[in-house]
Structure formats: structure tokens, C-alpha cells
Tab-separated table of C-alpha atoms and ligand atoms in Angstrom:
chain	number	residue	atom	x	y	z
A	11	MET	CA	-68.100	96.187	158.915
A	12	PRO	CA	-68.154	97.050	163.137
A	13	LEU	CA	-68.544	94.161	165.403
A	14	SER	CA	-69.829	94.892	168.692
A	15	PRO	CA	-68.163	92.746	171.910
A	16	THR	CA	-70.731	90.780	172.748
A	17	THR	CA	-71.555	89.450	169.348
A	18	SER	CA	-69.790	85.785	168.652
A	19	PRO	CA	-66.442	86.839	166.954
A	20	THR	CA	-66.631	83.931	164.582
A	21	VAL	CA	-67.982	83.282	160.919
A	22	THR	CA	-69.562	80.680	162.716
A	23	PRO	CA	-73.222	79.176	162.584
A	24	SER	CA	-74.832	79.667	165.383
A	25	ASP	CA	-73.073	78.417	168.332
A	26	PRO	CA	-74.508	75.751	171.068
A	27	ALA	CA	-77.078	77.270	173.647
A	28	PRO	CA	-75.450	78.652	176.660
A	29	PRO	CA	-74.943	75.986	179.572
A	30	PRO	CA	-78.378	75.194	181.340
A	31	GLN	CA	-75.869	76.121	184.616
A	32	ALA	CA	-75.125	79.960	185.001
A	33	TYR	CA	-71.420	80.518	185.742
A	34	ASP	CA	-71.099	83.387	188.428
A	35	GLY	CA	-67.719	83.729	187.188
A	36	THR	CA	-65.597	82.550	189.878
A	37	SER	CA	-66.334	78.732	190.984
A	38	PRO	CA	-64.946	75.525	188.745
A	39	PHE	CA	-66.599	74.795	185.879
A	40	PRO	CA	-69.057	72.125	185.971
A	41	PRO	CA	-67.730	68.524	184.987
A	42	ASP	CA	-67.843	67.876	181.203
A	43	GLY	CA	-69.497	64.454	182.309
A	44	PRO	CA	-68.135	60.854	182.391
A	45	ALA	CA	-65.273	60.622	179.748
A	46	PRO	CA	-66.242	58.594	176.126
A	47	ALA	CA	-64.315	55.855	175.646
A	48	ARG	CA	-61.505	56.195	173.771
A	49	SER	CA	-60.574	54.626	170.566
A	50	GLY	CA	-56.721	53.411	169.206
A	51	SER	CA	-57.213	56.636	167.189
A	52	ASP	CA	-57.945	58.871	170.453
A	53	ARG	CA	-54.836	56.673	172.084
A	54	LEU	CA	-52.662	57.384	169.143
A	55	TYR	CA	-54.131	61.175	169.870
A	56	VAL	CA	-52.675	61.449	173.406
A	57	THR	CA	-49.225	59.408	172.783
A	58	VAL	CA	-48.082	61.674	169.429
A	59	THR	CA	-49.047	64.676	171.506
A	60	ALA	CA	-47.086	63.402	175.022
A	61	VAL	CA	-44.211	63.174	171.978
A	62	ILE	CA	-44.369	66.352	170.816
A	63	VAL	CA	-44.515	68.351	174.015
A	64	VAL	CA	-41.603	65.950	176.005
A	65	LEU	CA	-39.345	65.420	172.675
A	66	PRO	CA	-38.271	68.853	172.566
A	67	PHE	CA	-37.074	68.752	176.585
A	68	VAL	CA	-34.752	66.197	175.811
A	69	ALA	CA	-33.624	67.666	172.564
A	70	ILE	CA	-32.796	70.373	174.721
A	71	SER	CA	-30.695	68.182	177.407
A	72	LEU	CA	-29.195	66.221	174.594
A	73	ALA	CA	-28.073	69.653	172.711
A	74	GLY	CA	-27.093	71.068	176.178
A	75	TRP	CA	-24.790	67.998	177.031
A	76	LEU	CA	-23.571	67.906	172.762
A	77	LEU	CA	-22.766	71.978	173.470
A	78	TRP	CA	-19.755	70.009	176.113
A	79	GLY	CA	-18.411	68.818	172.733
A	80	SER	CA	-19.211	71.561	170.139
A	81	LEU	CA	-20.508	75.001	169.857
A	82	ILE	CA	-23.847	75.602	168.492
A	83	HIS	CA	-23.317	76.699	165.380
A	84	PRO	CA	-23.937	80.441	163.639
A	85	ALA	CA	-25.982	78.399	161.319
A	86	ASP	CA	-28.265	76.495	163.482
A	87	ILE	CA	-29.254	80.132	165.338
A	88	VAL	CA	-29.962	81.512	161.676
A	89	LEU	CA	-31.750	79.087	160.486
A	90	ALA	CA	-34.147	78.684	164.011
A	91	PHE	CA	-34.802	82.305	163.387
A	92	VAL	CA	-35.897	82.123	159.745
A	93	LEU	CA	-38.052	79.120	160.478
A	94	TYR	CA	-39.606	80.618	163.895
A	95	THR	CA	-40.429	83.784	161.585
A	96	ILE	CA	-42.392	81.862	158.672
A	97	THR	CA	-44.094	79.063	161.012
A	98	GLY	CA	-45.045	81.583	163.623
A	99	LEU	CA	-46.472	84.041	161.239
A	100	GLY	CA	-47.943	81.107	159.514
A	101	VAL	CA	-49.783	80.850	162.504
A	102	THR	CA	-50.710	84.435	163.479
A	103	VAL	CA	-51.213	86.232	160.241
A	104	GLY	CA	-52.533	82.844	158.343
A	105	PHE	CA	-54.115	80.516	161.033
A	106	HIS	CA	-55.400	83.244	163.291
A	107	ARG	CA	-55.982	86.440	161.736
A	108	GLY	CA	-56.528	85.187	158.466
A	109	LEU	CA	-58.788	81.487	158.472
A	110	THR	CA	-60.144	82.508	161.952
A	111	HIS	CA	-61.445	85.733	162.504
A	112	GLY	CA	-61.378	86.896	158.367
A	113	GLY	CA	-59.691	89.857	159.326
A	114	TYR	CA	-58.500	90.022	155.364
A	115	ARG	CA	-58.775	88.314	152.159
A	116	ALA	CA	-55.418	86.488	150.323
A	117	VAL	CA	-54.956	85.559	147.150
A	118	ARG	CA	-54.979	81.734	146.483
A	119	PRO	CA	-50.967	80.893	146.929
A	120	VAL	CA	-50.918	83.449	150.226
A	121	ARG	CA	-53.747	81.942	151.275
A	122	ILE	CA	-52.225	78.396	151.018
A	123	ALA	CA	-48.770	79.427	151.460
A	124	LEU	CA	-49.635	80.565	155.105
A	125	ALA	CA	-51.674	77.580	155.804
A	126	VAL	CA	-48.702	75.524	154.562
A	127	ALA	CA	-46.170	77.706	157.234
A	128	GLY	CA	-48.815	77.029	159.812
A	129	SER	CA	-48.896	73.788	159.412
A	130	MET	CA	-45.372	73.371	159.898
A	131	SER	CA	-45.912	74.733	163.604
A	132	PHE	CA	-46.652	71.594	164.878
A	133	GLN	CA	-49.803	72.606	166.647
A	134	GLY	CA	-52.124	70.487	164.859
A	135	ASP	CA	-53.907	70.555	161.858
A	136	VAL	CA	-55.415	74.220	160.299
A	137	ILE	CA	-58.769	72.961	160.175
A	138	GLY	CA	-59.286	71.141	163.586
A	139	TRP	CA	-56.561	74.279	165.015
A	140	VAL	CA	-59.707	77.071	163.979
A	141	ALA	CA	-62.138	75.013	164.910
A	142	THR	CA	-60.665	75.208	168.745
A	143	HIS	CA	-59.659	78.562	168.740
A	144	ARG	CA	-63.259	79.770	167.282
A	145	ARG	CA	-64.573	77.801	170.256
A	146	HIS	CA	-61.897	79.665	172.465
A	147	HIS	CA	-63.638	82.621	171.746
A	148	ALA	CA	-67.041	81.134	171.922
A	149	PHE	CA	-67.205	80.084	175.171
A	150	THR	CA	-64.043	82.784	176.735
A	151	ASP	CA	-63.431	81.864	180.456
A	152	ARG	CA	-66.548	80.172	181.042
A	153	PRO	CA	-67.941	76.576	180.315
A	154	GLY	CA	-67.028	75.098	176.891
A	155	ASP	CA	-64.026	77.176	176.772
A	156	PRO	CA	-61.317	74.067	175.493
A	157	HIS	CA	-58.300	76.102	177.441
A	158	SER	CA	-59.197	78.787	180.287
A	159	PRO	CA	-57.067	78.933	183.333
A	160	TYR	CA	-60.303	79.049	185.510
A	161	ARG	CA	-61.741	75.840	184.901
A	162	TYR	CA	-61.537	75.418	188.561
A	163	GLY	CA	-62.410	78.404	189.860
A	164	THR	CA	-60.790	81.294	190.617
A	165	HIS	CA	-59.075	80.412	194.514
A	166	LEU	CA	-55.463	80.127	194.141
A	167	ARG	CA	-55.422	76.336	193.835
A	168	GLY	CA	-57.756	76.306	191.458
A	169	GLN	CA	-55.911	79.493	189.685
A	170	LEU	CA	-52.715	77.074	189.135
A	171	ARG	CA	-54.340	74.296	188.161
A	172	GLY	CA	-56.060	76.233	186.064
A	173	LEU	CA	-52.778	77.598	184.375
A	174	LEU	CA	-51.223	74.531	183.397
A	175	HIS	CA	-54.333	73.419	182.397
A	176	ALA	CA	-54.525	76.859	179.920
A	177	HIS	CA	-51.255	75.881	179.373
A	178	VAL	CA	-50.692	72.652	177.630
A	179	GLY	CA	-53.094	69.949	179.895
A	180	TRP	CA	-55.982	70.763	177.374
A	181	LEU	CA	-54.127	69.077	175.304
A	182	PHE	CA	-54.227	66.057	176.672
A	183	ARG	CA	-57.906	66.063	177.212
A	184	ASN	CA	-59.066	64.661	174.297
A	185	ASP	CA	-61.147	66.922	174.029
A	186	ARG	CA	-61.962	67.287	169.841
A	187	THR	CA	-64.031	70.037	168.683
A	188	PRO	CA	-66.025	69.403	165.751
A	189	PRO	CA	-64.889	71.417	162.642
A	190	GLU	CA	-68.500	70.579	161.463
A	191	ARG	CA	-70.082	73.332	163.417
A	192	TYR	CA	-66.848	75.364	164.139
A	193	ALA	CA	-64.916	75.301	160.155
A	194	PRO	CA	-67.625	74.739	158.051
A	195	ASP	CA	-66.269	77.119	155.591
A	196	LEU	CA	-62.587	75.686	155.827
A	197	LEU	CA	-64.048	72.252	155.680
A	198	ALA	CA	-65.900	73.564	152.333
A	199	ASP	CA	-62.159	74.866	151.042
A	200	ARG	CA	-60.426	72.435	148.569
A	201	ASP	CA	-57.216	73.588	149.061
A	202	ILE	CA	-57.056	74.272	152.816
A	203	ARG	CA	-58.628	70.748	152.962
A	204	ALA	CA	-55.748	69.525	150.731
A	205	VAL	CA	-53.269	71.068	153.628
A	206	ALA	CA	-54.798	69.606	156.496
A	207	ARG	CA	-55.092	66.409	155.225
A	208	ALA	CA	-51.046	66.917	154.228
A	209	PHE	CA	-50.518	67.954	158.073
A	210	PRO	CA	-48.199	64.612	158.952
A	211	ALA	CA	-45.640	64.966	155.679
A	212	LEU	CA	-45.175	68.714	157.025
A	213	CYS	CA	-44.627	67.610	160.343
A	214	VAL	CA	-41.659	65.560	158.724
A	215	LEU	CA	-40.761	68.337	156.772
A	216	THR	CA	-40.123	70.822	159.587
A	217	LEU	CA	-37.953	68.557	161.156
A	218	ALA	CA	-36.265	67.227	157.775
A	219	LEU	CA	-36.073	70.695	156.097
A	220	PRO	CA	-33.261	71.947	159.044
A	221	PHE	CA	-31.556	68.308	159.134
A	222	ALA	CA	-30.197	68.743	155.221
A	223	VAL	CA	-29.868	72.783	155.293
A	224	GLY	CA	-27.543	72.109	158.436
A	225	TRP	CA	-25.574	69.320	156.695
A	226	LEU	CA	-25.557	70.852	153.364
A	227	ILE	CA	-23.944	74.110	155.006
A	228	GLY	CA	-21.911	72.622	157.702
A	229	GLY	CA	-20.846	69.531	155.121
A	230	THR	CA	-21.320	66.440	157.659
A	231	TRP	CA	-23.881	65.124	159.253
A	232	ARG	CA	-22.964	66.401	162.743
A	233	HIS	CA	-24.048	69.810	161.311
A	234	GLY	CA	-27.600	68.258	160.181
A	235	VAL	CA	-27.659	66.801	163.791
A	236	THR	CA	-27.669	69.848	165.370
A	237	ALA	CA	-29.098	71.814	163.359
A	238	LEU	CA	-32.298	69.637	164.106
A	239	LEU	CA	-32.256	69.975	167.748
A	240	TRP	CA	-31.641	73.742	167.481
A	241	ALA	CA	-33.822	74.734	164.252
A	242	GLY	CA	-36.165	71.880	164.861
A	243	LEU	CA	-36.978	70.718	167.958
A	244	VAL	CA	-36.450	73.863	170.052
A	245	ARG	CA	-37.714	76.006	168.169
A	246	ILE	CA	-40.714	74.484	167.688
A	247	ALA	CA	-40.846	74.106	171.126
A	248	LEU	CA	-40.212	77.511	172.002
A	249	LEU	CA	-43.354	79.012	169.255
A	250	HIS	CA	-45.084	76.192	171.356
A	251	HIS	CA	-44.681	77.609	174.653
A	252	VAL	CA	-45.192	81.393	173.533
A	253	THR	CA	-48.528	80.590	171.536
A	254	TRP	CA	-49.856	78.765	174.871
A	255	SER	CA	-48.702	81.521	176.892
A	256	VAL	CA	-51.586	83.363	174.931
A	257	ASN	CA	-53.671	81.082	176.081
A	258	SER	CA	-52.353	80.635	179.986
A	259	LEU	CA	-51.531	84.330	180.750
A	260	CYS	CA	-52.907	86.526	178.575
A	261	HIS	CA	-55.970	85.358	180.060
A	262	MET	CA	-54.943	85.768	183.858
A	263	ILE	CA	-51.697	88.549	184.161
A	264	GLY	CA	-51.727	92.019	182.411
A	265	GLU	CA	-53.448	95.440	181.465
A	266	ARG	CA	-57.468	94.886	180.509
A	267	PRO	CA	-57.728	99.110	178.281
A	268	PHE	CA	-60.527	97.271	175.983
A	269	ARG	CA	-64.000	95.893	176.935
A	270	THR	CA	-64.569	92.537	176.520
A	271	ARG	CA	-67.831	90.064	176.642
A	272	ARG	CA	-68.600	89.114	180.641
A	273	HIS	CA	-66.335	86.326	181.583
A	274	ASP	CA	-63.786	87.495	179.542
A	275	ARG	CA	-60.395	88.047	181.143
A	276	ALA	CA	-57.906	88.170	178.199
A	277	THR	CA	-55.067	90.900	178.589
A	278	ASN	CA	-52.823	92.854	177.040
A	279	LEU	CA	-49.330	91.544	177.927
A	280	TRP	CA	-46.473	93.825	176.264
A	281	THR	CA	-43.802	91.232	177.593
A	282	LEU	CA	-44.426	88.882	175.176
A	283	ALA	CA	-45.805	91.173	172.199
A	284	LEU	CA	-42.322	90.564	169.839
A	285	LEU	CA	-41.887	86.742	170.531
A	286	SER	CA	-45.900	85.943	169.589
A	287	PHE	CA	-45.718	88.676	166.626
A	288	GLY	CA	-48.295	90.984	168.077
A	289	GLU	CA	-50.310	88.628	169.432
A	290	SER	CA	-50.042	89.164	173.151
A	291	TRP	CA	-51.939	92.519	172.969
A	292	HIS	CA	-54.517	89.630	173.444
A	293	ASN	CA	-57.292	91.806	175.503
A	294	LEU	CA	-57.791	93.937	172.420
A	295	HIS	CA	-58.473	91.160	170.508
A	296	HIS	CA	-60.928	89.238	172.651
A	297	ALA	CA	-62.671	93.071	172.503
A	298	ASP	CA	-62.533	93.098	168.413
A	299	PRO	CA	-62.060	89.818	167.299
A	300	THR	CA	-61.629	90.953	162.993
A	301	SER	CA	-59.455	93.613	163.361
A	302	ALA	CA	-56.327	92.472	161.425
A	303	ARG	CA	-54.220	94.803	164.159
A	304	HIS	CA	-54.355	93.864	168.019
A	305	GLY	CA	-51.568	96.602	169.144
A	306	VAL	CA	-53.641	99.354	167.989
A	307	ASP	CA	-52.021	101.774	170.676
A	308	ARG	CA	-48.648	104.297	170.460
A	309	GLY	CA	-45.476	101.665	170.865
A	310	GLN	CA	-47.132	98.678	171.171
A	311	LEU	CA	-45.237	96.297	168.721
A	312	ASP	CA	-47.330	94.119	166.224
A	313	PRO	CA	-45.252	92.523	163.926
A	314	SER	CA	-48.296	90.441	161.839
A	315	ALA	CA	-49.760	93.700	161.450
A	316	ALA	CA	-47.006	95.070	159.383
A	317	VAL	CA	-46.732	91.759	157.491
A	318	ILE	CA	-50.122	92.011	156.631
A	319	ARG	CA	-49.853	96.071	155.637
A	320	LEU	CA	-46.409	94.724	153.580
A	321	LEU	CA	-48.792	91.889	151.596
A	322	GLU	CA	-51.982	94.470	151.279
A	323	ARG	CA	-49.398	96.898	149.313
A	324	LEU	CA	-48.076	94.545	147.316
A	325	GLY	CA	-51.706	93.447	146.590
A	326	TRP	CA	-51.966	89.926	147.471
A	327	VAL	CA	-54.120	90.483	150.580
A	328	HIS	CA	-57.581	92.911	150.898
A	329	ASP	CA	-60.159	93.899	152.160
A	330	VAL	CA	-58.171	94.080	155.505
A	331	ARG	CA	-60.117	95.161	158.746
A	332	TRP	CA	-58.265	97.903	160.044
A	333	PRO	CA	-58.664	99.531	163.085
A	334	THR	CA	-60.457	103.020	162.789
A	335	ALA	CA	-59.715	105.551	165.891
A	336	GLU	CA	-63.531	105.437	166.147
A	337	ARG	CA	-63.675	101.625	166.417
A	338	VAL	CA	-60.885	101.374	169.317
A	339	ALA	CA	-62.685	104.154	171.265
A	340	ALA	CA	-65.546	102.554	171.011
A	341	ARG	CA	-64.089	99.683	172.951
A	342	ARG	CA	-62.210	101.147	175.478
A	343	ALA	CA	-62.805	100.161	178.692
A	344	ARG	CA	-63.901	103.217	181.114
A	345	CYS	CA	-63.696	101.545	184.057
A	346	GLN	CA	-63.410	97.992	184.085
A	347	PRO	CA	-62.568	95.212	186.837
A	348	LEU	CA	-60.449	92.042	186.486
A	349	ASN	CA	-62.797	89.597	187.997
A	350	PRO	CA	-66.555	90.569	187.210
B	5	ZN	ZN1	-57.769	84.411	174.331
B	6	ZN	ZN1	-58.384	84.925	168.127
């Protein structure tokens, strides 16, 4: 079913009414009002977020220090590559193209496996992730968007501040997106609810696994520690920053060959295509959110689409929304300036 670029990309019920104050595309977003009082669990959320963001950098420093005394083991790099790929595809194929946008339907074991793999990326539980991302599509680059780089306006200082906000600052705002409103379909799904509940355990697993495998392969606990550093913390940090770069850089720099909704400035950024498994073809994605393929033009690498194709051939996913030539052509921009 073709989806008009002016239609909300999500499968959620009606979005809240547009903000009362018209947005002109250049001003800072109006203030959200006084921040709600923080409860004990809110403080815990902010503390955990800070630890997750800061700890990998401590780990990288520690890893660098360790390197002076002992080499990185080849198994660490192989393990880091394997876990980066599995958890990354869990986010792109599972969380994003499947659960958020319904780009295909998967058989139950695959749906659960992808949700588990994505949860092991340390990016929040699956239901919260999907709710936040659907809200991003509902309010892209205008008031209501949880992580727009245009939050503080389009002048230079505002843009720099906005870039930081879109990349990582938004995580610290404690700006919860209600899943009841944005992801009722997932809340009604017993399997997905169970995966969301298991998120803390999966966070432990994503670190314990490389430690155990490193120890098993190397035979000493030191091998376990270096595997934990490289294939655990550093791998998580790299995927974090690649995912966050799609939120920040892919709304600021790059090409805009496709038409998007008013104020939506999503871009295609080829430099991140491989590391992001095709997610940095973000302009096409915002122009046609349910499309299972984001890299639709010649030479645009899209590993997530290749994985969906493979799963389709295996009979594990079906009803895939592959883009047709007409659908892509209908969304191609004639002439669209970056700023409205
Ligand atoms: Zn976006
Ligand atoms: Zn999306």
C-alpha cells in the first residue's frame, strides 16, 4: 500500500494535535514547560544513562592502557565484529524496519530473536525504543521531536547545541514517550512484552557473553577481560554513536534527493551506510518510512535490506514492502532546498 509522504508513517493511533504555536522552520522550539518533579526511578534512569554513555570511554582509555602491556587478541576483534553485526541488525532489521514501521512480517521465532538481538545493543527496551522512534517520525524536526538537531534554532550556535542534543543530550532529558500512545500494538504482544521485561538481563548477557567466550578461547581470565572491553564495551559504544549519528548527522548533512514532509530535513549520508547497515539512507526512509529497503539508488549499500531478502527467501519473513520503481519515482524531489 503506497504511503503518501504527508501521511504519518506509524501504525499508531492519531498523534496529538499539532502544537498550538505555528513553527516557522527556523526558530528555537518553544519551551516544554517546567520539568516534572523527578521520582527515585527517574533519577535511576538518568544515572544509568550516564553510566552507559560514559563507561565505554573509560573502557577505551583502559583498553589503550592495557595495550601497552599486552596486545589485543584476534578473538576480541572477531567477537566484536560478530556481536556488532548481530546486535546492529537486531536494531535495524528488528526494532526499526520490522517492529517500528511494519516493513515486513516475521514468523514468531525470528520476531523474538531480532527483538532480543536489538535489546543487546544497550539502547533501551524494545517497546520504549519503538515508541520514541515513532514519535520522531510523527514530529520530525519540529516541536515534539524527541531528538531534532533544530531544537535550538537554525543559527550557528543553536545548530551546534542542537547537534549535541540530537546526538546524545536528548537521552538525559528524561522526556519519556508514552508507549500506550505510540506502541499499543507492542504492549498487546505477549512475546515483545516479555523481551522488554528481560532488558536488564539482556544488558548483563551482552557483557557476560564476550567475557565468557574470551576466557574460553584464551584460557585465562585476562583474555576474558580484553574480550569484555573490545567486544563488550567498545562494540556497544561504537554502535551507540553510529545509531545516534543517524539521529543527529542524518538530519543535518548529506543529500536530500527525496521529498519529505514539511520541516523534515532527513538526509542520505553515504559515509555511514556500511557501519549503520543501510540506515543512513535516511532521506529515503523519511520519504517512505515503511519501505523495507532504504538504499534504493544504484550503488547504495543496504545490508539490512539484504538480510531481509535472505530471511524472505528462507520463508521466515513475508509481506515485505519492497520499493517499486514507481513508488521511488513518486517520492523523488524535483528541486528541494535544505531549509524550508
Ligand atoms: Zn530521522
Ligand atoms: Zn524510522
